[in-house]
Structures are given as C-alpha cells and as structure tokens.
XYZ file of C-alpha atoms in Angstrom:
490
model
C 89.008 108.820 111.198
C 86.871 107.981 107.938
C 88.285 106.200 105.431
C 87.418 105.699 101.904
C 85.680 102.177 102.736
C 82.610 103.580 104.637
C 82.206 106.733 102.377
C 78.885 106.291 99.757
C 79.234 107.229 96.556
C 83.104 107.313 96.730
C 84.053 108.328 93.541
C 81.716 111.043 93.759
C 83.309 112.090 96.825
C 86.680 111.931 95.961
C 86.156 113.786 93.232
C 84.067 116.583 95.034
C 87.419 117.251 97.431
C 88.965 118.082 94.403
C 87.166 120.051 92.080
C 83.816 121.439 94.499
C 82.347 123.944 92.262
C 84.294 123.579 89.166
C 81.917 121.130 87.938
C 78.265 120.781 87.294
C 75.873 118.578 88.895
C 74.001 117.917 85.924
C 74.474 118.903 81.963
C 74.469 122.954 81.029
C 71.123 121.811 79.584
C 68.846 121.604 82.375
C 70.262 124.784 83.731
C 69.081 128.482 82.751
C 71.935 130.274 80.927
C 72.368 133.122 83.891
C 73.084 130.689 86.641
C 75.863 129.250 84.730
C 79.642 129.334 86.199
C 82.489 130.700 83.848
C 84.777 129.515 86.409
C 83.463 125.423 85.742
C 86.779 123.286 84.265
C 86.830 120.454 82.297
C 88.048 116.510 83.358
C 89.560 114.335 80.809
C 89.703 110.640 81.125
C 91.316 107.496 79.552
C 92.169 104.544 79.445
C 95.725 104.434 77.539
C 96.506 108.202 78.163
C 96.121 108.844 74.396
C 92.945 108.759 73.280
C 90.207 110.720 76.242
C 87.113 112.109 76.776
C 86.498 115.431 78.804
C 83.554 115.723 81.334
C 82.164 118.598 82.634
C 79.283 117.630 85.017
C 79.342 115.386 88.590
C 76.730 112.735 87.012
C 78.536 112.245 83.331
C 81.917 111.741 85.737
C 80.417 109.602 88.352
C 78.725 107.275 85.659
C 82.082 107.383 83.243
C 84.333 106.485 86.333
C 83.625 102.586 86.153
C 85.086 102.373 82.547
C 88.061 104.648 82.645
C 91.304 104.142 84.110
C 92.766 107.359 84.397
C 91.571 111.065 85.084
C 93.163 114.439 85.708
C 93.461 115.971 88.805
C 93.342 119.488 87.727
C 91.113 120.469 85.120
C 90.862 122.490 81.737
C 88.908 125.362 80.135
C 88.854 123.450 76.851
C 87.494 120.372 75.976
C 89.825 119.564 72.905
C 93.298 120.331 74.037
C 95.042 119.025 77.597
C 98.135 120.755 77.767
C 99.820 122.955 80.339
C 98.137 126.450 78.167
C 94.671 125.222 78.332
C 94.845 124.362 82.201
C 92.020 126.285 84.553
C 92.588 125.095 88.023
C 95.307 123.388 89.751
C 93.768 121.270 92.855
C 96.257 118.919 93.558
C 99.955 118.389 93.561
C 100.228 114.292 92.753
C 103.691 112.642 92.917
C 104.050 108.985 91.032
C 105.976 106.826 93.520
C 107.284 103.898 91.750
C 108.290 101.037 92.858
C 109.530 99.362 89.700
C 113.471 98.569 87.968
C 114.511 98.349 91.326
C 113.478 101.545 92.877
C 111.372 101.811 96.447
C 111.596 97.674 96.338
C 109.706 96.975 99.760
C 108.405 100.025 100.235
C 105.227 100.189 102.614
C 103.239 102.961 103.133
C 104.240 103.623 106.995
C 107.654 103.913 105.390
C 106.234 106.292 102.498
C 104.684 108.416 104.935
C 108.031 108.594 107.175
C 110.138 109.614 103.930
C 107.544 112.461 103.560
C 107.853 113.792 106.543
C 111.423 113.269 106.854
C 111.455 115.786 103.884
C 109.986 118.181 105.492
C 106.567 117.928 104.005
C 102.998 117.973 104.982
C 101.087 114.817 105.553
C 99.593 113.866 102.466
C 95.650 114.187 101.471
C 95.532 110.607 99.741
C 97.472 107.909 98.692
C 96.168 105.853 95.658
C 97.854 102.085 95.832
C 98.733 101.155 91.847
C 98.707 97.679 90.590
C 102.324 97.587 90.054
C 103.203 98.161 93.879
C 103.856 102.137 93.377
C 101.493 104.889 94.858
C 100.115 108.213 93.764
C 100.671 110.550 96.878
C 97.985 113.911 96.745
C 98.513 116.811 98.328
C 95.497 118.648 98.024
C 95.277 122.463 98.247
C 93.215 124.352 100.538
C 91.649 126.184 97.858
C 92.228 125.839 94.161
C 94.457 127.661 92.460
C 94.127 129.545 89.412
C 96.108 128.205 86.673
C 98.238 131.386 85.284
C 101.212 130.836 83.378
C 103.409 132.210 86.253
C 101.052 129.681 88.808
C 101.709 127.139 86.539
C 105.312 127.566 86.706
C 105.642 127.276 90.680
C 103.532 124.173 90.553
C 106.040 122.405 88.164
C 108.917 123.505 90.289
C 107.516 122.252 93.460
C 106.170 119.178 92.437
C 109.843 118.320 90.780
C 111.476 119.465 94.437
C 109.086 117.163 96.314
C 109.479 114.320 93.694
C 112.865 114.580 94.397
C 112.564 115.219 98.232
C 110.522 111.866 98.922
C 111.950 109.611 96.393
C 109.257 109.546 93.699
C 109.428 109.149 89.577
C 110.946 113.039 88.792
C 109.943 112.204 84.924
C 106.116 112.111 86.045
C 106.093 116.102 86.522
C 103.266 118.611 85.070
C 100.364 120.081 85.985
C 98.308 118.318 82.615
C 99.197 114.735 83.695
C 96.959 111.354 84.043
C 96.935 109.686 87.518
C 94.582 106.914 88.138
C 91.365 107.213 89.425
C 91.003 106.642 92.990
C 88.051 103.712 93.997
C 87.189 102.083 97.478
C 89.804 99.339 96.512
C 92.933 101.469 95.550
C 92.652 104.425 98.581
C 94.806 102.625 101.267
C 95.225 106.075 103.230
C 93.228 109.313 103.942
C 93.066 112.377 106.491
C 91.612 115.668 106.855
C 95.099 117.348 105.818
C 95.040 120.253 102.902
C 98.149 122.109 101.809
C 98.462 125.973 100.916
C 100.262 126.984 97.994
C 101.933 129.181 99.943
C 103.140 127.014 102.599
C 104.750 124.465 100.040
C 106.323 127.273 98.200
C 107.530 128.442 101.935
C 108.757 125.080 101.954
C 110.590 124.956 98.503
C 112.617 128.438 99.010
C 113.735 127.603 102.723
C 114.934 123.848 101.496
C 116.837 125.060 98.432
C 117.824 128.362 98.807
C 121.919 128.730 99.882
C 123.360 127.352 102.420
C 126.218 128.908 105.009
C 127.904 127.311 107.503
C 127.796 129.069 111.302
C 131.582 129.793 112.373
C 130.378 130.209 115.703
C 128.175 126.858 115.980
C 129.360 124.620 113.800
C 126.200 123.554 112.011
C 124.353 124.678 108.836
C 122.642 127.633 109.625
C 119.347 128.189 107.488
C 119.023 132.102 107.215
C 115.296 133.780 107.404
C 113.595 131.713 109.965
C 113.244 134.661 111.786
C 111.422 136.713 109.297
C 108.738 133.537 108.756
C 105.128 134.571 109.261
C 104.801 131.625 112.441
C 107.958 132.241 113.873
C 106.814 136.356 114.171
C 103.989 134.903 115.800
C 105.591 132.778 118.160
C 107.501 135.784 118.855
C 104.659 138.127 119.936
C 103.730 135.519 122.503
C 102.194 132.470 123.778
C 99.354 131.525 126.061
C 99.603 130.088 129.690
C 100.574 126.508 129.096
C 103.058 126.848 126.129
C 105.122 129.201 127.415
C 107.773 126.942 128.389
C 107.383 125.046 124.858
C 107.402 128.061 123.122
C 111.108 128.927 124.811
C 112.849 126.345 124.034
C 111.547 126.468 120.497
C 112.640 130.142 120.254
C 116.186 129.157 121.684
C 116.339 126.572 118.842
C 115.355 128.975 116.304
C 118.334 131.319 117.159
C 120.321 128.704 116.959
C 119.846 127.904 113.656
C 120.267 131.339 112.879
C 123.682 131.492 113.730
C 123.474 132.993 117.345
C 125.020 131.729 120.053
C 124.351 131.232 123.942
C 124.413 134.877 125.104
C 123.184 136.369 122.238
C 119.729 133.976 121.979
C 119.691 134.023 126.064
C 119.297 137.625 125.407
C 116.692 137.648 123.305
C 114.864 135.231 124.957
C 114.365 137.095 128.293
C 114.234 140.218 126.069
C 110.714 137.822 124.602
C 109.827 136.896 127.964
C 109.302 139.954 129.727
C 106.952 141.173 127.190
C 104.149 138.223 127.849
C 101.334 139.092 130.061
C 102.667 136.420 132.639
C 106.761 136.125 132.014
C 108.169 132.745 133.122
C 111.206 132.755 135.909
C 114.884 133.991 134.725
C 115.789 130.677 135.547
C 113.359 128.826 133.471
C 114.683 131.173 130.366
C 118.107 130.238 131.187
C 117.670 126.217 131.936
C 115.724 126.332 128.280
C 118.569 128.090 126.285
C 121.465 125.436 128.139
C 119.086 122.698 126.963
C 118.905 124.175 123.360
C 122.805 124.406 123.086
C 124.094 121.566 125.368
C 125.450 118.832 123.244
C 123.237 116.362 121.031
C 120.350 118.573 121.267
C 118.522 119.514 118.021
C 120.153 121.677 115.728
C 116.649 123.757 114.955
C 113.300 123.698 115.730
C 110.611 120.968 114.350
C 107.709 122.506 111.926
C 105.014 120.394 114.219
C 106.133 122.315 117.347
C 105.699 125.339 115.900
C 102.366 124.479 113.669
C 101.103 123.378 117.282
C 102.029 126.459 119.366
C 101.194 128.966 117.015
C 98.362 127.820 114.542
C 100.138 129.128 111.572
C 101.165 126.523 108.988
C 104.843 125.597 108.376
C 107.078 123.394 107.244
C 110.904 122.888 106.440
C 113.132 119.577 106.737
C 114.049 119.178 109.325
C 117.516 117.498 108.362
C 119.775 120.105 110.462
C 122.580 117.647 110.845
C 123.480 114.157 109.477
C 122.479 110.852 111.471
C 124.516 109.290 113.133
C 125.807 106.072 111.977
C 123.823 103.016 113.448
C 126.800 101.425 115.423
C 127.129 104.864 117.077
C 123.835 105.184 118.331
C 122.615 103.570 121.171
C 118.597 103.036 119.757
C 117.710 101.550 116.561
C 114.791 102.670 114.203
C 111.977 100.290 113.658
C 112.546 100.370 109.747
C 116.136 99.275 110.492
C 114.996 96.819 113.253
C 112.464 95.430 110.042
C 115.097 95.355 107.694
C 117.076 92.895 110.440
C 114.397 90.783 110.805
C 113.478 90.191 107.452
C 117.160 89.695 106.078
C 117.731 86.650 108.966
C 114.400 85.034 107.545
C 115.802 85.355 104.297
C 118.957 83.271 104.990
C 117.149 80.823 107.051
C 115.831 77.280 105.913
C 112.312 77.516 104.749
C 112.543 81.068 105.603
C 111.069 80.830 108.448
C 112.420 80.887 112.700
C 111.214 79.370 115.539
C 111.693 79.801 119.373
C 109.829 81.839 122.697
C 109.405 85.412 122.029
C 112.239 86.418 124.455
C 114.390 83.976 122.688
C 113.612 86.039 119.626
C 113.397 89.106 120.895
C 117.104 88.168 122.364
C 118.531 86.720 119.328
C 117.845 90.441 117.653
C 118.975 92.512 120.535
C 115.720 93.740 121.226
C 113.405 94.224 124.000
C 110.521 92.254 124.332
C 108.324 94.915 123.271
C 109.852 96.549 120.457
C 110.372 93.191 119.289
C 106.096 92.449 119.123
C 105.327 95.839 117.825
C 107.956 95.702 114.699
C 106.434 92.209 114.455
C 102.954 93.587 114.212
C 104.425 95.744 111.899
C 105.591 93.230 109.238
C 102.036 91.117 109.583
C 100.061 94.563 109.283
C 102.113 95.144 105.521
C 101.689 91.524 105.137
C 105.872 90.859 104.494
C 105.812 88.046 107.570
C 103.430 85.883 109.093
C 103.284 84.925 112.678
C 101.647 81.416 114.005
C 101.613 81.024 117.758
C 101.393 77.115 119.095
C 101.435 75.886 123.020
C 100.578 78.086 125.693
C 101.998 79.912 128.712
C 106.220 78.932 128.880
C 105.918 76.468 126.434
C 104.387 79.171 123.981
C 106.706 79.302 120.394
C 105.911 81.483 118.418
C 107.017 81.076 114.687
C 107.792 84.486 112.287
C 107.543 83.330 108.219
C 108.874 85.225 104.826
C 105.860 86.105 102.792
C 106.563 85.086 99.511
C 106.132 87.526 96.294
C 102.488 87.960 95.167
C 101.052 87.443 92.178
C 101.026 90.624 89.939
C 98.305 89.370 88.116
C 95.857 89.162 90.957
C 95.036 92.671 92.754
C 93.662 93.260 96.014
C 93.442 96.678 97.823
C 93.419 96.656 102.059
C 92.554 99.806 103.533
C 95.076 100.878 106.374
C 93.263 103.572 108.585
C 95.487 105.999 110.290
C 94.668 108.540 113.116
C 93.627 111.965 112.072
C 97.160 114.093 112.363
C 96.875 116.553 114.590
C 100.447 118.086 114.304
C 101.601 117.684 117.664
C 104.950 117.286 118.909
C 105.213 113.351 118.085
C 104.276 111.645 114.576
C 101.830 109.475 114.869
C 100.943 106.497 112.923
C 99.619 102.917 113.882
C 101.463 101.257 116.382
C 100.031 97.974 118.315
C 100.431 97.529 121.562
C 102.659 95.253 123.068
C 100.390 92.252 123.559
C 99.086 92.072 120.201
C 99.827 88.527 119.599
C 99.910 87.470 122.848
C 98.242 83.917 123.316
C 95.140 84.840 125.968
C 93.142 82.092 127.767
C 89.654 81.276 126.529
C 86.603 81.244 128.248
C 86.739 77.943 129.150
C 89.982 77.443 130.908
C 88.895 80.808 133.146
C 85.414 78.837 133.959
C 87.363 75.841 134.757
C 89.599 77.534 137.356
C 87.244 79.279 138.999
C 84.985 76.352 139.660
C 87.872 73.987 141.030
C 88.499 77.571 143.587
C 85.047 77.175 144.575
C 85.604 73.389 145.405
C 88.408 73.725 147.245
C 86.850 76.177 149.428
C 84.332 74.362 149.995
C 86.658 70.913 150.473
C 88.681 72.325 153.504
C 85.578 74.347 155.240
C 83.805 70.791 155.062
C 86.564 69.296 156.691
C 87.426 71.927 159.117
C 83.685 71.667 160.545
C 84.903 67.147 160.579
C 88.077 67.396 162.442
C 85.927 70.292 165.078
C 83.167 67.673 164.836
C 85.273 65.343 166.899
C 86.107 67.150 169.463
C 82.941 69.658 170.426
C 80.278 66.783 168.473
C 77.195 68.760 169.579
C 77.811 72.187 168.269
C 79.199 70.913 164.618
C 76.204 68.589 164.496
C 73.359 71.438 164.583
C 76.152 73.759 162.444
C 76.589 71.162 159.469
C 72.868 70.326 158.885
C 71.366 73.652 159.188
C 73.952 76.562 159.249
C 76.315 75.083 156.566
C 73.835 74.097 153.873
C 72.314 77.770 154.283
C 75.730 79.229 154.079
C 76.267 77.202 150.883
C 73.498 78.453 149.111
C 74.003 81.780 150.418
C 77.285 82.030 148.816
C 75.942 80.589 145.407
C-alpha cells in the first residue's frame, strides 16, 4: 500500500485528495477569463489560528506550506471571512483526538483505529500524528460536498456523533476549523478508503435513533435494517459462492429485527427459492439454528455485508455488552498489553527477565500470542526487547520505555494493508517468530562441513577394517576408486 513516505511532492498530493478541482494550478492571471471555474474555493492558513492568509492556486499553496502550521480542510468562497456562512465545499470530516489532561494517555494508533471501528465507522482516509501525542483522524468524502446551510448542518451533527463515538475532543467541532497541515513526517497512516455523505449520515440515524427492546429475543432490536439500501440488495440475491454467507447474514438481520426462529426460517427459504441456484432446506435451516443458538451474534457485521453486496454500510456493531474479562475464556491483545506493561511497571528497573515460555507462562499466555503482543509494544515503541544466549539458554529481556521528550519530535510511518472490507479486520500483525534468535551463516557453514567429515571419517575407515580382511580388492578401491569418488562428490 503507498504511504505518504514514497509519494513526491507530498503536500501537493495531499492536498490534491482533498480539494481536486477547487483550486487553480497557477494564479487567475495566466488564465483567459472564460476558462475560469466559479466553483474554485479558497484555503486559509496560519500559524496561531488568528491571523491567516487565503490561497487559491496549487503553486501559491504548495510554496506557502513550509511556513504555515495550520490549513483548512474545506474551503471558502471568500477570501476575507472564514466562518461557517462563507464555506464552499466540505471535503473532509476531521476529528481532533487528544491525548492531553489525562485523556487517550497511551493511546497508539492500532488502538485508535480499533475504537473507530468498534464505533461502527469507516476506516479512516488519514491520520495526522500532532506534536503533543494526539491525532487528526480524516475521513475524506467521495466527492465534495456543497456547503448549503442545511449541508452544513448535517456535517456539524455528524462530526459531534463521531467525536463522541471514538473518543475524540467534542469542543473541536465545525466545518470552518484549523487542523494542521499534513507533511511526510506527521502522516503515520493512509489507505485508499473515502466516505459518502450518505453512508455516515446512514450511520448517524441508525446509531442514535430510539431504541426498543425485543420481548421475544431479549436483545436490543435496531428497527429499519430491513428497509437499508444493502440489505434490499442482499435480499434480491447473491452469486454462487456467497450464498451460504449471505444466509446466515440474512438470519442475523431478522434477528435484530425482532423475529424469531420460525418467523426468519421462513423468510429465509421464502429468499432462497427465488436465487437462480437455491441452496438445500437443510443448509437454510442449519444457518438460522446457528444465527439463534446461544452466544452467537446479536446482528449482522457492516464488513459482511459491504463484502457480499458492494453497497456501502455501516452501523456499530455493539448489539450486546461484553462480557466481563474473568468470564471469557480469550483475552484481547489490548488487554493482554495493558498486563504486560502494568507488571513492568511494578518491577525493579522496570524491566523482566527469563525464556520466552517462562514469560509467556508467567502471563497465561501462549507462546505465540505472547511474541506477537510483544511485537506489538516494540512496533509503538512502549517496550524494548534484547535477546542474549542462544537455543535453551536463550533469555530474552522485555524493558519500560521511558516518557519522551516533548521537545524533540520525530514522525515514524506505520504502513498498514489496503482494507479490503472483508469479514476479518486487518491490521499489522507479526508473525510468531519475529524475534526469534536465528543462526548465522557461519554456524550453518560450520555444521555442514564437520557432516561432510564425518562421512568421509567412517567410509575411510570402513574401506581399513575391509582392508584387512579382503587386502587386494580395498587396495586397488582406496587409491583409485575412492579418491575419484571424493572428488566426485565435491
């Protein structure tokens, strides 16, 4: 997937995914009077958020970039006034994730990324790293939006519901605001992803609209998934190959809706005699038990359905509560983290020593969870692991980072996979010999020439010990046939 660090001219490029033809490349000067846009919008930048200057043109923006701090997003049909009246074009919703008077304190971006989708959201468009430790999450629409009063409105609403939703500063909210400009040093994530109005408004209404509880299964039933535009579409059918998918999705959607075994068994076979090539009664029937048996989901997961139908959607997916950790029989990662880095906390030196299965052991973990959430905390840089001895004598020792210097700012770009909204979230996970201590060239040159001489050893004295009792034939074998066989097998 690119990144931000191999892109030329990044600024210029980040700012072409947002505003495309809403700027010029050049002044209005060079340029004849009837090829002129009245759509173009103006950019305002600064470097205290009070005092700014507007841009209108690609080269005046790319050249002012270097000496401003801040920018805005979405851009303005006046060059005098920033305010929510004077706004052209929304492009972006940005939320301000802070991680300052004790808010988000240790919060990575894997774990920012998990909070979004936990809320139900897309996967964001970019994620600008601050100096303080917070982030500036984008969300990038599909295609800009134009910036009526009404327009304006929704966008303030929905980038309040998502502030809220993910954890991020709910005072940082309008369409007009300052966000820093992103640079190769500050962009520590990027993908493909961009967001329709529409589907983050789909997301708003279904996440905050009334709530009822289902008398007949127990659970809080979300009314109107039936009536969403990929849901129809999963309902007028499937292609070979998701058929079976796409029932046991359906039997989750009805019962969220409130309907229970019979009823969505019903409608399911009622579904599956209309495709071109119906799946068995049974299969129906063995997908609707799994739907309703006990501990199943409570509803259906937006990246099954994005996947089997094409269409975009989202909702959280929080049908029911978790389950308390000393009721479950798996841990999370994050919470697996957490454990880790509280024991080096309370240790001398903050630091532990011992085998990797000792460790592993000591934290009720298996061996490999316990190297990939130790990858984990050396990829966000909160622990660092040294490795000394080999083989069983290996020990591996797992140290506290201690706090950074604010005044000193470095950016690392993290590069994550292209999301491709399957049925499993992906992000970067090592594999489970990451840190594994391998043998060097050497010591696998070494072994295999003492193999050779060993061979060599016992066919040399095989031919001495035959030697003595049939003399004649070893003699002509061990001065012609065995130095030919010798450099044969060289």
């Amino acid at each position: 997937m690119p990144t931000y660090a191999n892109l030329p001219n990044l600024p210029y490029n980040s700012f072409w995914d947002l505003y495309h033809n809403q700027l010029t490349d050049r002044p209005k000067r060079y340029e004849k009077a009837e090829n002129r846009d009245h759509s173009l919008g103006w950019v305002y930048l600064s470097n205290d958020c009070q005092s700014a200057k507007a841009v209108r043109t690609y080269q005046t923006l790319f050249v002012l970039s270097d000496h401003y701090t801040y920018y805005t997003p979405n851009t303005f049909y006046r060059r005098g006034s920033r305010n929510q009246e004077t706004l052209r074009w929304l492009n972006a919703i940005v939320l301000d994730v802070d991680t300052k008077r004790g808010v988000n304190v240790g919060l990575c971006l894997p774990d920012l990324l998990e909070q979004i989708r936990s809320a139900g959201l897309p996967l964001p468009t970019m994620v600008v790293r601050t100096p303080s430790g917070g982030y500036h999450v984008y969300f990038v629409l599909d295609s800009p939006r134009k910036a009526f009063s009404n327009a304006v409105a929704t966008y303030n609403k929905l980038q309040l519901a998502m502030a809220t939703a993910i954890g991020a500063d709910q005072q940082a909210v309008g369409a007009e605001r300052y966000f820093r400009i992103p640079t190769e040093k500050n962009v520590i994530y990027r993908s493909e992803r961009r967001v329709a109005f529409e589907e983050l408004n789909d997301w708003y209404w279904l996440n905050h609209e009334p709530e009822q509880e289902s008398a007949r299964t127990g659970v809080w039933a979300r009314r109107g998934l039936l009536e969403r535009e990929a849901v129809q579409a999963l309902l007028r059918g499937v292609e070979r190959g998701k058929r079976d998918n796409a029932a046991y999705t359906l039997a989750l959607v009805y019962k969220a809706e409130g309907y229970d075994q019979a009823d969505a068994e019903d409608e399911l076979h009622g579904w599956n005699n209309r495709l071109d090539s119906p799946l068995p009664e049974r299969a129906i029937q063995q997908k609707v038990r799994s739907a309703y048996k006990p501990g199943a989901p409570a509803g259906p997961k937006a990246d099954w359905i994005y996947y089997l139908t094409g269409v975009p959607f989202a909702h959280a997916a929080k049908w029911e509560a978790a389950k308390p950790r000393a009721d479950r029989e798996r841990s999370h990662y994050v919470e697996w983290a957490s454990d880790i880095l509280e024991f080096l906390r309370e240790q001398p030196g903050q630091q532990v020593t011992g085998s990797q299965r000792q460790l592993a052991a000591s934290f009720g973990m298996s061996l490999s969870t316990f190297q990939e959430v130790v990858c984990n905390l050396v990829q966000t840089e909160k622990i660092t692991l040294e490795v000394s001895g080999k083989g069983r004598a290996a020990r591996t020792t797992l140290r506290l980072v201690g706090p950074k210097d604010t005044t000193k700012t470095t950016a690392k770009i993290i590069p994550f996979p292209k999301q491709e909204f399957t049925n499993s979230y992906i992000i970067n996970v090592p594999v489970s010999n990451t840190f594994k201590v391998l043998g060097g060239w050497r010591v696998g040159f070494t072994l295999g020439f003492l193999g050779v001489a060993l061979f060599c050893l016992r066919l040399y004295l095989s031919v001495f010990l035959c030697g003595l009792l049939f003399p004649a034939l070893c003699w002509r074998f061990f001065f012609r046939g065995f130095p030919f066989f010798v450099c044969t097998y060289f």
